[in-house]
Coordinates of C-alpha atoms and ligand atoms in Angstrom, one line a residue:
X742 CA -9.7 24.6 22.1
X743 CA -10.6 24.6 18.6
X744 CA -7.8 23.1 16.4
X745 CA -7.1 25.6 13.7
X746 CA -7.3 24.4 10.0
X747 CA -3.8 24.9 8.5
X748 CA -4.0 27.2 5.6
X749 CA -2.0 24.7 3.6
X750 CA -4.7 22.0 4.1
X751 CA -7.4 24.6 3.4
X752 CA -5.6 25.6 0.1
X753 CA -5.5 22.0 -1.0
X754 CA -9.1 21.4 0.0
X755 CA -10.2 24.5 -1.9
X756 CA -8.3 23.4 -5.0
X757 CA -9.7 19.9 -5.0
X758 CA -12.2 19.6 -7.9
X759 CA -13.4 16.2 -6.5
X760 CA -13.8 14.0 -3.2
X761 CA -10.3 13.1 -1.7
X762 CA -8.6 12.8 1.6
X763 CA -5.6 15.2 2.1
X764 CA -2.8 14.8 4.5
X765 CA -0.8 17.8 5.7
X766 CA 2.8 16.3 5.7
X767 CA 4.5 19.2 7.5
X768 CA 1.6 19.2 10.1
X769 CA 2.3 15.5 10.7
X770 CA 6.0 16.2 11.0
X771 CA 5.4 19.0 13.5
X772 CA 3.1 16.8 15.6
X773 CA 5.7 14.1 15.7
X774 CA 8.5 16.5 16.7
X775 CA 6.3 17.9 19.5
X776 CA 5.6 14.4 20.9
X777 CA 9.3 13.5 20.8
X778 CA 10.1 16.8 22.6
X779 CA 7.4 16.1 25.2
X780 CA 8.6 12.7 26.0
X781 CA 12.3 12.6 26.2
X782 CA 13.8 9.1 26.1
X783 CA 10.6 7.6 24.6
X784 CA 10.9 6.0 21.3
X785 CA 8.0 6.6 19.1
X786 CA 6.9 3.8 16.9
X787 CA 3.9 4.9 14.7
X788 CA 1.1 2.4 14.7
X789 CA 0.8 2.4 10.9
X790 CA -2.7 1.1 10.7
X791 CA -3.8 4.6 11.7
X792 CA -2.4 6.0 8.3
X793 CA -0.7 3.4 6.1
X794 CA 0.2 6.0 3.4
X795 CA 3.7 5.6 2.2
X796 CA 4.6 9.3 2.0
X797 CA 3.5 9.7 5.8
X798 CA 5.5 6.5 6.7
X799 CA 8.6 7.7 4.8
X800 CA 8.4 11.2 6.5
X801 CA 8.1 9.7 9.9
X802 CA 10.9 7.1 9.3
X803 CA 13.2 9.9 8.1
X804 CA 12.6 11.9 11.5
X805 CA 13.6 8.7 13.4
X806 CA 10.3 7.1 14.1
X807 CA 10.0 3.2 14.2
X808 CA 6.8 1.3 13.5
X809 CA 4.1 -0.9 15.3
X810 CA 3.0 -3.3 12.6
X811 CA 0.2 -5.9 13.0
X812 CA 0.8 -8.4 10.0
X813 CA 3.6 -9.3 7.6
X814 CA 2.2 -6.9 5.1
X815 CA 2.4 -4.0 7.5
X816 CA 6.0 -5.1 8.5
X817 CA 6.9 -5.1 4.7
X818 CA 5.3 -1.6 4.3
X819 CA 7.2 -0.3 7.2
X820 CA 10.5 -1.7 6.1
X821 CA 10.0 -0.3 2.6
X822 CA 10.4 3.2 4.3
X823 CA 14.0 2.4 5.0
X824 CA 13.5 1.9 8.6
X825 CA 15.8 -0.8 10.1
X826 CA 14.1 -4.0 11.3
X827 CA 15.0 -3.3 14.9
X828 CA 12.9 -0.2 14.8
X829 CA 9.8 -2.2 13.6
X830 CA 8.1 -4.6 16.1
X831 CA 5.2 -7.1 15.6
X832 CA 2.7 -5.4 17.9
X833 CA -0.3 -7.7 17.3
X834 CA -1.0 -10.5 19.8
X835 CA -3.1 -12.3 17.1
X836 CA -1.1 -14.0 14.5
X837 CA -0.6 -17.4 12.8
X838 CA 2.5 -19.6 12.6
X839 CA 3.0 -18.6 8.9
X840 CA 2.7 -14.9 10.0
X841 CA 5.4 -15.4 12.6
X842 CA 7.7 -17.2 10.3
X843 CA 7.3 -14.5 7.7
X844 CA 8.1 -11.8 10.2
X845 CA 11.2 -13.7 11.3
X846 CA 12.2 -14.1 7.6
X847 CA 11.8 -10.3 7.2
X848 CA 14.2 -9.7 10.1
X849 CA 11.8 -8.8 13.0
X850 CA 13.0 -9.6 16.4
X851 CA 10.4 -8.2 18.8
X852 CA 6.9 -9.6 19.1
X853 CA 3.9 -8.8 21.4
X854 CA 2.3 -11.7 23.1
X855 CA -0.4 -12.5 25.8
X856 CA -0.6 -16.2 25.8
X857 CA 1.7 -19.3 26.3
X858 CA 0.3 -20.7 23.2
X859 CA 1.5 -17.7 21.3
X860 CA 4.9 -17.8 23.0
X861 CA 5.3 -21.6 22.0
X862 CA 4.6 -20.5 18.4
X863 CA 7.1 -17.7 18.5
X864 CA 9.8 -19.9 20.0
X865 CA 9.2 -22.4 17.1
X866 CA 8.9 -19.9 14.3
X867 CA 11.1 -17.0 15.4
X868 CA 13.7 -18.7 17.6
X869 CA 15.6 -16.2 19.9
X870 CA 12.9 -13.6 19.5
X871 CA 12.5 -10.8 22.1
X872 CA 8.8 -10.9 23.4
X873 CA 6.9 -8.3 25.3
X874 CA 3.8 -9.4 27.1
X875 CA 0.7 -7.1 26.8
X876 CA -1.2 -6.5 30.0
X877 CA -5.0 -6.1 29.9
X878 CA -6.3 -2.7 30.8
X879 CA -10.0 -1.7 31.5
X880 CA -10.2 0.7 28.5
X881 CA -12.3 3.2 30.8
X882 CA -12.0 6.6 29.6
X883 CA -11.5 5.7 25.9
X884 CA -13.7 6.0 23.1
X885 CA -12.8 2.5 22.0
X886 CA -11.7 0.4 25.0
X887 CA -9.8 -2.4 23.2
X888 CA -10.3 -4.6 26.3
X889 CA -11.2 -8.2 26.3
X890 CA -9.5 -9.0 23.0
X891 CA -6.1 -8.1 24.0
X892 CA -3.9 -8.6 27.0
X893 CA -3.7 -10.8 30.0
X894 CA -3.8 -10.4 33.8
X895 CA -0.8 -9.7 36.0
X896 CA -0.6 -13.1 37.1
X897 CA -0.6 -14.5 33.5
X898 CA 1.8 -12.0 32.4
X899 CA 4.3 -13.5 34.7
X900 CA 3.6 -16.9 33.6
X901 CA 3.9 -15.9 29.9
X902 CA 7.2 -14.3 30.2
X903 CA 8.5 -17.2 32.4
X904 CA 7.3 -19.6 29.6
X905 CA 9.2 -17.3 27.1
X906 CA 12.4 -17.8 29.1
X907 CA 11.9 -21.3 29.4
X908 CA 11.5 -21.6 25.7
X909 CA 14.7 -19.8 24.9
X910 CA 13.2 -16.6 24.0
X911 CA 14.2 -13.2 25.6
X912 CA 11.4 -11.9 28.0
X913 CA 12.2 -8.4 26.9
X914 CA 9.2 -6.3 28.0
X915 CA 5.8 -5.5 28.9
X916 CA 3.1 -3.5 27.1
X917 CA -0.2 -1.9 27.6
X918 CA -2.8 0.0 25.3
X919 CA -5.1 2.0 27.5
X920 CA -7.7 2.3 24.7
X921 CA -8.1 4.5 21.6
X922 CA -8.8 8.2 21.9
X923 CA -8.1 7.9 25.8
X924 CA -9.5 11.0 27.3
X925 CA -8.2 10.6 31.0
X926 CA -4.8 10.9 32.5
X927 CA -5.8 8.3 35.2
X928 CA -5.9 5.5 32.6
X929 CA -2.1 6.0 32.2
X930 CA -1.5 6.4 35.9
X931 CA -3.4 3.0 36.6
X932 CA -1.3 1.4 33.7
X933 CA 1.9 2.6 35.3
X934 CA 0.8 1.1 38.7
X935 CA 0.0 -2.2 37.0
X936 CA 3.4 -2.2 35.1
X937 CA 5.2 -1.5 38.6
X938 CA 3.4 -4.5 40.2
X939 CA 4.3 -6.8 37.3
X940 CA 7.9 -5.6 37.1
X941 CA 8.3 -6.2 40.8
X942 CA 6.9 -9.6 40.6
X943 CA 9.1 -10.5 37.7
X944 CA 12.1 -9.3 39.5
X945 CA 11.5 -11.9 42.1
X946 CA 11.7 -14.6 39.5
X947 CA 14.8 -13.1 38.2
X948 CA 13.2 -11.9 35.1
X949 CA 14.4 -8.4 34.2
X950 CA 12.6 -7.0 31.1
X951 CA 14.6 -4.3 29.4
X952 CA 11.8 -2.1 28.0
X953 CA 8.2 -1.0 28.5
X954 CA 5.8 -0.2 25.8
X955 CA 3.2 2.4 26.8
X956 CA 1.0 1.7 23.8
X957 CA -1.1 4.0 21.8
X958 CA -4.3 5.8 22.8
X959 CA -3.0 9.4 22.9
X960 CA -6.0 11.5 21.7
X961 CA -6.7 13.8 18.7
X962 CA -7.5 17.2 19.8
X963 CA -10.1 18.2 17.0
X964 CA -13.1 15.9 17.5
X965 CA -16.2 17.5 18.7
X966 CA -18.8 16.3 21.5
X967 CA -22.4 15.6 20.9
X968 CA -23.1 19.4 21.5
X969 CA -20.7 20.4 18.8
X970 CA -18.0 21.6 21.3
X971 CA -14.4 20.5 21.2
X972 CA -13.8 17.4 23.1
X973 CA -10.7 18.9 24.8
X974 CA -8.8 15.9 25.9
X975 CA -6.4 16.9 28.8
X976 CA -3.3 16.3 26.7
X977 CA -0.8 18.3 28.9
X978 CA -1.8 16.3 32.0
X979 CA -1.5 13.0 30.1
X980 CA 2.0 14.0 29.0
X981 CA 3.0 15.0 32.4
X982 CA 1.8 11.7 33.9
X983 CA 3.5 9.7 31.2
X984 CA 6.9 11.4 32.1
X985 CA 6.3 10.9 35.7
X986 CA 5.4 7.2 35.0
X987 CA 8.7 6.7 32.9
X988 CA 10.7 8.2 36.0
X989 CA 8.7 6.2 38.5
X990 CA 9.4 2.8 36.6
X991 CA 13.1 3.5 36.0
X992 CA 13.6 4.3 39.8
X993 CA 11.7 1.3 40.7
X994 CA 13.9 -1.2 38.6
X995 CA 17.0 0.6 39.2
X996 CA 18.4 -0.4 35.8
X997 CA 18.3 1.1 32.4
X998 CA 14.8 0.6 31.2
X999 CA 13.9 1.7 27.6
X1000 CA 10.6 3.1 26.8
X1001 CA 8.5 2.8 23.6
X1002 CA 5.2 4.4 22.7
X1003 CA 3.1 3.5 19.5
X1004 CA 0.8 6.3 19.0
X1005 CA -1.5 6.1 15.9
X1006 CA -4.4 8.7 15.8
X1007 CA -2.6 11.3 17.8
X1008 CA 0.1 11.8 15.0
X1009 CA -2.3 12.1 12.1
X1010 CA -5.9 12.7 13.0
X1011 CA -5.8 16.5 13.1
X1012 CA -3.6 16.9 10.0
X1013 CA -5.8 15.1 7.6
X1014 CA -9.2 16.2 6.2
X1015 CA -11.7 14.9 3.6
X1016 CA -13.1 16.9 0.8
X1017 CA -16.5 15.5 0.3
X1018 CA -19.8 17.0 -1.3
X1019 CA -23.4 17.3 -0.6
X1020 CA -25.8 14.7 -2.0
X1021 CA -28.9 16.4 -0.6
X1022 CA -30.5 18.3 2.3
X1023 CA -33.9 16.8 2.9
X1024 CA -36.7 16.9 5.5
X1025 CA -38.4 13.8 6.4
X1026 CA -41.2 12.8 8.8
X1027 CA -41.2 9.4 10.5
X1028 CA -44.5 7.4 11.3
X1029 CA -43.9 8.4 14.9
X1030 CA -44.2 12.0 14.0
X1031 CA -40.3 12.8 14.3
X1032 CA -39.6 15.3 11.8
X1033 CA -36.1 16.0 10.9
X1034 CA -33.6 17.5 8.3
X1035 CA -31.0 15.1 7.0
X1036 CA -27.9 16.0 5.2
X1037 CA -26.6 13.2 3.0
X1038 CA -22.9 13.4 2.1
X1039 CA -20.8 11.7 -0.5
X1040 CA -18.5 10.3 2.2
X1041 CA -19.4 8.2 5.2
X1042 CA -18.6 5.1 7.2
X1043 CA -17.6 2.9 4.3
X1044 CA -15.3 5.4 2.4
X1045 CA -13.0 7.2 4.7
X1046 CA -15.1 8.0 8.0
X1047 CA -15.4 4.7 9.5
X1048 CA -15.4 6.1 13.0
X1049 CA -18.2 8.6 12.2
X1050 CA -20.8 6.6 14.4
X1051 CA -18.4 7.4 17.5
X1052 CA -16.6 10.6 16.4
X1053 CA -18.2 13.8 15.4
X1054 CA -15.8 15.8 13.0
X1055 CA -16.0 19.5 12.5
X1056 CA -17.7 20.2 9.2
X1057 CA -16.8 23.2 7.0
X1058 CA -19.1 24.4 4.1
X1059 CA -16.7 26.5 2.1
X1060 CA -19.2 27.9 -0.2
X1061 CA -21.5 29.2 2.3
X1062 CA -20.9 32.0 4.9
X1063 CA -19.8 30.7 8.3
X1064 CA -22.6 30.8 10.9
X1065 CA -23.0 34.0 12.6
X1066 CA -23.3 32.6 16.2
X1067 CA -25.1 29.6 17.4
X1068 CA -28.6 30.7 16.4
X1069 CA -27.9 32.0 12.9
X1070 CA -31.2 31.4 11.0
X1071 CA -29.3 30.7 7.8
X1072 CA -28.3 27.4 9.6
X1073 CA -30.6 24.7 10.7
X1074 CA -30.1 21.3 12.6
X1075 CA -29.7 18.2 10.5
X1076 CA -28.6 14.7 11.0
X1077 CA -25.5 14.1 8.9
X1078 CA -25.3 10.7 7.2
X1079 CA -23.1 9.0 4.5
X1080 CA -24.3 7.8 1.1
X1081 CA -24.8 4.0 1.6
X1082 CA -27.9 1.9 2.3
X1083 CA -26.6 1.2 5.8
X1084 CA -28.3 2.8 8.8
X1085 CA -24.9 2.9 10.8
X1086 CA -23.5 5.2 8.2
X1087 CA -24.5 8.4 10.1
X1088 CA -22.7 10.9 12.4
X1089 CA -23.0 10.0 16.0
X1090 CA -25.1 7.2 15.2
X1091 CA -27.7 9.3 13.5
X1092 CA -29.0 10.8 16.9
X1093 CA -27.0 14.1 17.1
X1094 CA -28.0 16.8 14.7
X1095 CA -25.5 19.4 13.7
X1096 CA -26.0 22.9 12.2
X1097 CA -25.7 23.2 8.5
X1098 CA -26.4 25.9 6.0
X1099 CA -30.2 25.9 4.8
X1100 CA -29.2 26.7 1.4
X1101 CA -27.0 23.7 0.7
X1102 CA -27.4 22.4 -2.7
X1103 CA -26.5 19.0 -4.2
X1104 CA -22.8 19.1 -5.2
X1105 CA -21.7 21.8 -2.8
X1106 CA -18.2 20.9 -1.3
X1107 CA -18.0 19.9 2.5
X1108 CA -14.8 19.7 4.3
X1109 CA -14.6 16.9 7.1
X1110 CA -11.8 18.0 9.5
X1111 CA -9.7 15.9 11.9
X1112 CA -10.3 12.9 9.6
X1113 CA -6.6 11.9 9.0
X1114 CA -6.6 8.9 11.3
X1115 CA -8.0 5.6 10.1
X1116 CA -9.4 7.0 7.0
X1117 CA -7.3 5.3 4.5
X1118 CA -7.3 1.9 6.2
X1119 CA -10.9 1.5 7.2
X1120 CA -12.5 1.7 3.9
X1121 CA -14.3 -0.8 1.7
X1122 CA -13.5 -1.6 -1.9
X1123 CA -16.8 -0.4 -3.1
X1124 CA -19.8 -1.0 -0.7
X1125 CA -22.8 0.0 -2.7
X1126 CA -20.4 0.8 -5.6
X1127 CA -18.8 3.7 -3.8
X1128 CA -15.1 3.7 -4.4
X1129 CA -12.3 4.4 -1.8
X1130 CA -11.3 8.0 -1.6
X1131 CA -8.2 9.1 -3.5
X1132 CA -5.4 10.1 -1.3
X1133 CA -3.3 13.3 -1.6
X1134 CA -0.5 14.6 0.4
X1135 CA 0.4 18.3 0.6
X1136 CA 3.7 19.8 1.5
X1137 CA 5.6 22.9 1.3
X1138 CA 5.4 26.1 3.4
X1139 CA 2.2 27.3 5.0
X1140 CA 1.6 30.6 3.3
X1141 CA 0.1 32.3 6.4
X1142 CA 2.5 30.9 9.0
X1143 CA 5.5 32.0 6.8
X1144 CA 4.0 35.6 6.5
X1145 CA 3.8 35.8 10.3
X1146 CA 7.5 34.9 10.9
Ligands
PLP30 C1 -4.0 0.4 17.1 C2 -3.0 0.2 17.9 C3 -2.2 1.4 18.2 C4 -2.5 2.8 18.1 O1 -3.6 3.2 18.7 P1 -4.1 4.7 18.6 O2 -5.4 4.7 19.6 O3 -4.4 5.1 17.2 O4 -3.1 5.5 19.0 C5 -1.2 1.3 19.0 N1 -0.7 -0.1 19.4 C6 -1.4 -1.2 19.2 C7 -0.9 -2.6 19.5 C8 -2.6 -1.1 18.3 O5 -3.3 -2.1 17.9

């Protein structure tokens, strides 16, 4: 399925006289409302690192979302939206004593953890806090596995929550994160099995967590595969498995168990786009005889498209006719790369050419679609002198959609 470009976003991209990243606020709102409707009884806490843009955060807070924050600065940004502190949790297992104390001062009462050392620090600097222990997952099936750095084994999770209880903390929950842009339903199924196992073991020790955090990882729908086709993650299957998982874990414990999910990418990726421009379309022959066209853009890994080596975004060339089929001779295959002197600054690692208009000229606008996740947060302050992209939010009615209704 190709994700349609909203006319509201298209209008803003067309009107943009220079590069920027544009967020479609009603699109993000609709995406949030859809997810909440799909997962009844699950509280959504937006992982704000995916889009730390105040307008986006205020919109989500007003719809009832909470936030997954990873540092005191993110906590402060989340609270500034008006969200109550009990809707914001400290979801990072990596934090210093000073970070914990600052979060406690800001009123945060729920902390992620995965080690007894971190539990001891929470007990000292945020006495009485609720802790939830992150279980490690394999990360299989995800574009970014997030394994190794985070989470602990089932055995250790039992030890960590027992240590929390002994230290006067509330062993409040368990969490998982199955990896970012997780493409399989099986990953959540396995996570539910793991959660069921650990909840059963905790029960034997008289430890009864009152909530489960199913993490982030829900996919964006608009990315392309290496052949330029939509990735097509099985979102409906994933949501069905999540609903079944919630029911299963509630039945297993036989007590009211609250559920939290902390999506990042899924809420924003397909509702943001970058307006960039062409530097140059070139043709270069390598010493080994490889002969390729390269399209250099004004925007790349260090100014908004940090994930471009893993993710292939759909490109639109608004001042050229759209390709007339896959073999249109007005288009040719080119490796697409960003503007810096870094060789990682290229689509798909620089090995997967995409079809671009032959007639592209320096300065022509290019739209990079499904670029709303991680664009604002993963940007350098000026690597090679290239400034971060200005941000812009669009709102208001969607002209075409309103006509149809
Ligand atoms: C980054 C992160 C998320 C969001 O991940 P997505 O893949 O963008 O949904 C959720 N929870 C935690 C703890 C994270 O670090």
